[in-house]
Amino acid sequence: MVLLRSLAVLLALVASDLHCLPSFVNVSESQGPGTVLWSFSFNCSSHTPTLKLLQVQPPSTFFNPPSLARWQGLYVGQLTLSSSTQLDALAVNHYELQLQVTCGNDVTQGPLSVDVRRDPGHAQCTGRFVSPAGEVIQVPETVTPGARLYTLLPGLELQGAQVSITSAQDPPHFPGPFSINGQGWLQAPPQGLRGQAPKLFQLQVLVTFRRGRSCRGLLTVRVLPAPSPRVAFPERNLSVTVPEDLAPGSSVARAQAQGWDVRYELLSPARGPLFSIGRADGVVRTSGPLDLARAGAALTTLQVRAFERLRPGASVQLDLTVNVTPVNRWPPRCLPALLLTQVPETRPVGTVLSTFTCEDPDSPGSPLTYQLRAHSPHGPASLRLSGRVLEVNASLDCDSPGACPQLTASLLVLDGGQPPMSTEVPVLVMVTPVNEFSPTCVPRTFRVREDAEPCTLLGSVVGTDSDYPHGGIEYHTPGGPATFAVDRLSGEVRLLGPLDYEQQRLHRLTVLVTDHSQGRGPAQPRSGSCTMAIEVEDVNDHAPECEPPFQELTIHTSPGSGTEVTKLSCRVPQEPQRQAFSYSLVGGNSQGRFRLQGAALLHDDLLLGASLPEQPQTYELLIRVADAGPSTPHLSTTATVIVHLVPWRASTVATSTSRATVPSAMTPLLVTHTEPFWQPEPWFVVLLTVTGALLLALGWLLSRHLRGIQGTVGSSEGFIEAPRMETPEAPGSIMSLQHFDGRAQDSRTGREFLFNSRSGAWRWL
C-alpha cells in the first residue's frame, strides 16, 4: 500500500484562529482500501476538537470518516480510503470533499479536492461476465464453427493480459472446446454447435494481468434451435367461454404457433376495448370489464396473426371466438347482518334466539339455503337452526370451569345462481350465569383441649356451591356462642374464650354459608347452614390430694414379719371421676425395709434377708402419688409418712402399731420418742424358735391321734405355743364360751381347754 501524505501542514489552531485546511490532494487509481489520502496536525489545548467529513461530490462511499488522535501534545487528523474503494480515472477523476474542524466554540470548514490520476499499469476486469451472475450468451445452433461469440475485454492485447478457460469441457456434454484468443474473443468449438439446442454451456474464465493481478468471470452459452421453415397453428379455429366477471388483465386463451422466435398480434379488432394479446407469449387477456350490457360483449371473434420475428412475412392466422356468459354478481342480503345477543343459562331447549330474513338481489323471491357453522367447541351442541330460526339446542350450563363461554358461529346463506354466492352472518351468543343453587356445607366434629389458648384454630367449615365460579362463599354464625368465631372468608373456626371440660363437654355451632359472586344482575344471594360439633377434651389440670398429707406411725416388728403400716387415701376433689393413681417411694427408704402394694405401705424384712435392727429407728418416707388416667399431663403430689420402727422383744406378744396423723390444714411437727426395749441374746432367739417348732409338731400329732382336732394358733406375726396350763382361780371367769375359737389338750396333764387365737385367753373344760 502506498502511503500518500500531503506536504507537512502544520496548523496552529487556537481558540480564536482556525485556518489553513488543505485545498487538494492527488491519488492514483491503483490505490486500494486503507490508503491515507491526507493527514495534518494542529493544537487545541483547552478543548477537545472534532473533525468531520460533511459531504462528498459526486456521492461516493470510497472515503472513510476522518480520524483524530492526540500525539505529543498535538492532534493529528487523517483521511483514508474505505474498504469499498475502486478508483477508476476513466469513470470519475475528481472528488470534492467538505471538511469541518471544531475547537471549542470555533468552527472552521474547508473543501478538499481529490484528483484521481490515470495509472497505465493498472488493469482491471470490466463487463457483466465478472459479476456474480455472469454473462449469458445466446447463439443459434447453426453458428459457424470457430466463429466469434463474445468479446470479454476490449483492448485486452494492450494490457498484456492472458485469458484462459479453467472449467472442464469434456465430452459428451461438450461437442468440442470453446476457446479465447489473444484479443479476448470467445470462439465457437471447431466442431460447431449443431444438434446442441437447447443446451447450456458454463465456462469459468481466468484473466491474468501483469504484476500478478487477476480476475475471474462466468460465461453461459445458451444454444438456440434453428428456425423452422414455416409458422403454423395446430388449429385454425378456437372457441372459449369466459364469465362476465372476469377481471381486467385475466387470461382468456393462448394462441401457440409452431415456429422459431414467433411473435403474435391481433388483426381484428386491432385495438379492441375488451381483449389484447401478448406479443411474445400469445396469451389473450381482457383489457376491461366484460359487461354484457355493452353491445357485442356476449360474443367476440378475434383474428390472431403469428409470424417469425426475423421473417415477418412468414405468418399464419387464427380465428378465436370468445363467449361471455352472465354471472351471479350479488350475494344474498340478510337482516340482521350481525347477531349479538345474551341469554341466561336457565333458558330451556327450543328458545328462539333470532329469526333471519334474507333475499337474493339477483333473483328476488328465489329460494335460499341456510347452514349453521359453529366456531367454538360448544357451538354445535348448544345451537341449532330450524329453517331461518336460530334456537337453543341444549342446556346452557355454566356451573363448571369453561362451560360458560361465548358461543361463536356463523349463518351461511347460499343462493342458486351460477356461480353460487353466499353471505355469512356472524353470530355471537353470550351465555350469562344464573345463581341457581344454594351453597351447602358438611357438618363436622372438631376436638379441642380444654386448656387451648384463645385464637386456636379448631378446623375449617368447607362450603360448596354448585354454581360456577365456586368461590365467593361467606361464613357467619347467627346467634352463635361467643366462645367460638368463624372467619367470614376462609371459614376457619377459632376459639375465643376459655373451655371447661367439667362444665360443658360438647358445644354446637351453627354456621350460615352465603354465596355472593354467582350470577349477574339483581339476583339475590342464596344461603345454607350446617351445624358443627365441638368436643372438649379433658386435660388433667388438678393434682391429687391425700388425706391426711402427713402421718406419723410407730410399729413393733418381729423376725420374718410383714406388716401393713398404713394405706393412703388420695383423690382429686375437683374431678371425683378420677380414681386411678400410681404410688411410688421416692425418698426415705434407704435400707429398703418398706414397699408399696397399691396404696398400702408395707414393712417387710422377709424380702431383704437381713438381720433385725437392734435399736429403734425412724424412717421419714416420701410417697409420690400421681394420676394414672389417659389424660395428660400427669400431675402428682407427695405424701409424708414418718415410721418409728421398734425392734422385737422376747416379752412382746404381738406387733403393735400406733398412729399419729396430722390434719391437712395443720403443719406437721416431727417428734422423736425413744422407748426402752429388751434385746435378747442370739442363742436365746434360736432356742426359742426351735422349741416353738417342736411344740407345734407335737401338738399336731396329738390332735391327730386323739380327737382329730387341729390346734392352730395364728396371728399376724406367726404361731404361738400354747402356754403352760395353770388352773385359774375361777374357771369360766375369763370370757363366755362364744369368744373361744380353738380347743387343745395340756401335754402334761392331758386335760383339754378352750382358747382364743386373737387375745390368747383360755379356760379349762
Tab-separated table of C-alpha atoms in Angstrom, residues 10 16 104 153 175 251 296 452 480 551 608-609 657 682 692 723:
chain	number	residue	atom	x	y	z
A	10	LEU	CA	1.162	22.497	10.467
A	16	SER	CA	-9.715	32.217	18.145
A	104	GLY	CA	-14.374	24.759	21.454
A	153	LEU	CA	-12.344	-7.138	-22.536
A	175	PRO	CA	-19.157	-31.150	-28.612
A	251	SER	CA	-56.089	-14.748	-19.197
A	296	GLY	CA	-71.238	-7.054	-28.745
A	452	ALA	CA	-56.382	-24.428	74.429
A	480	GLY	CA	-73.820	-18.498	67.985
A	551	GLN	CA	-48.725	-39.382	109.036
A	608	LEU	CA	-34.264	-58.489	102.487
A	609	GLY	CA	-32.860	-61.432	104.388
A	657	THR	CA	-48.823	-50.050	115.628
A	682	PRO	CA	-28.886	-64.509	119.619
A	692	GLY	CA	-41.725	-73.450	119.185
A	723	PRO	CA	-48.907	-71.581	127.390
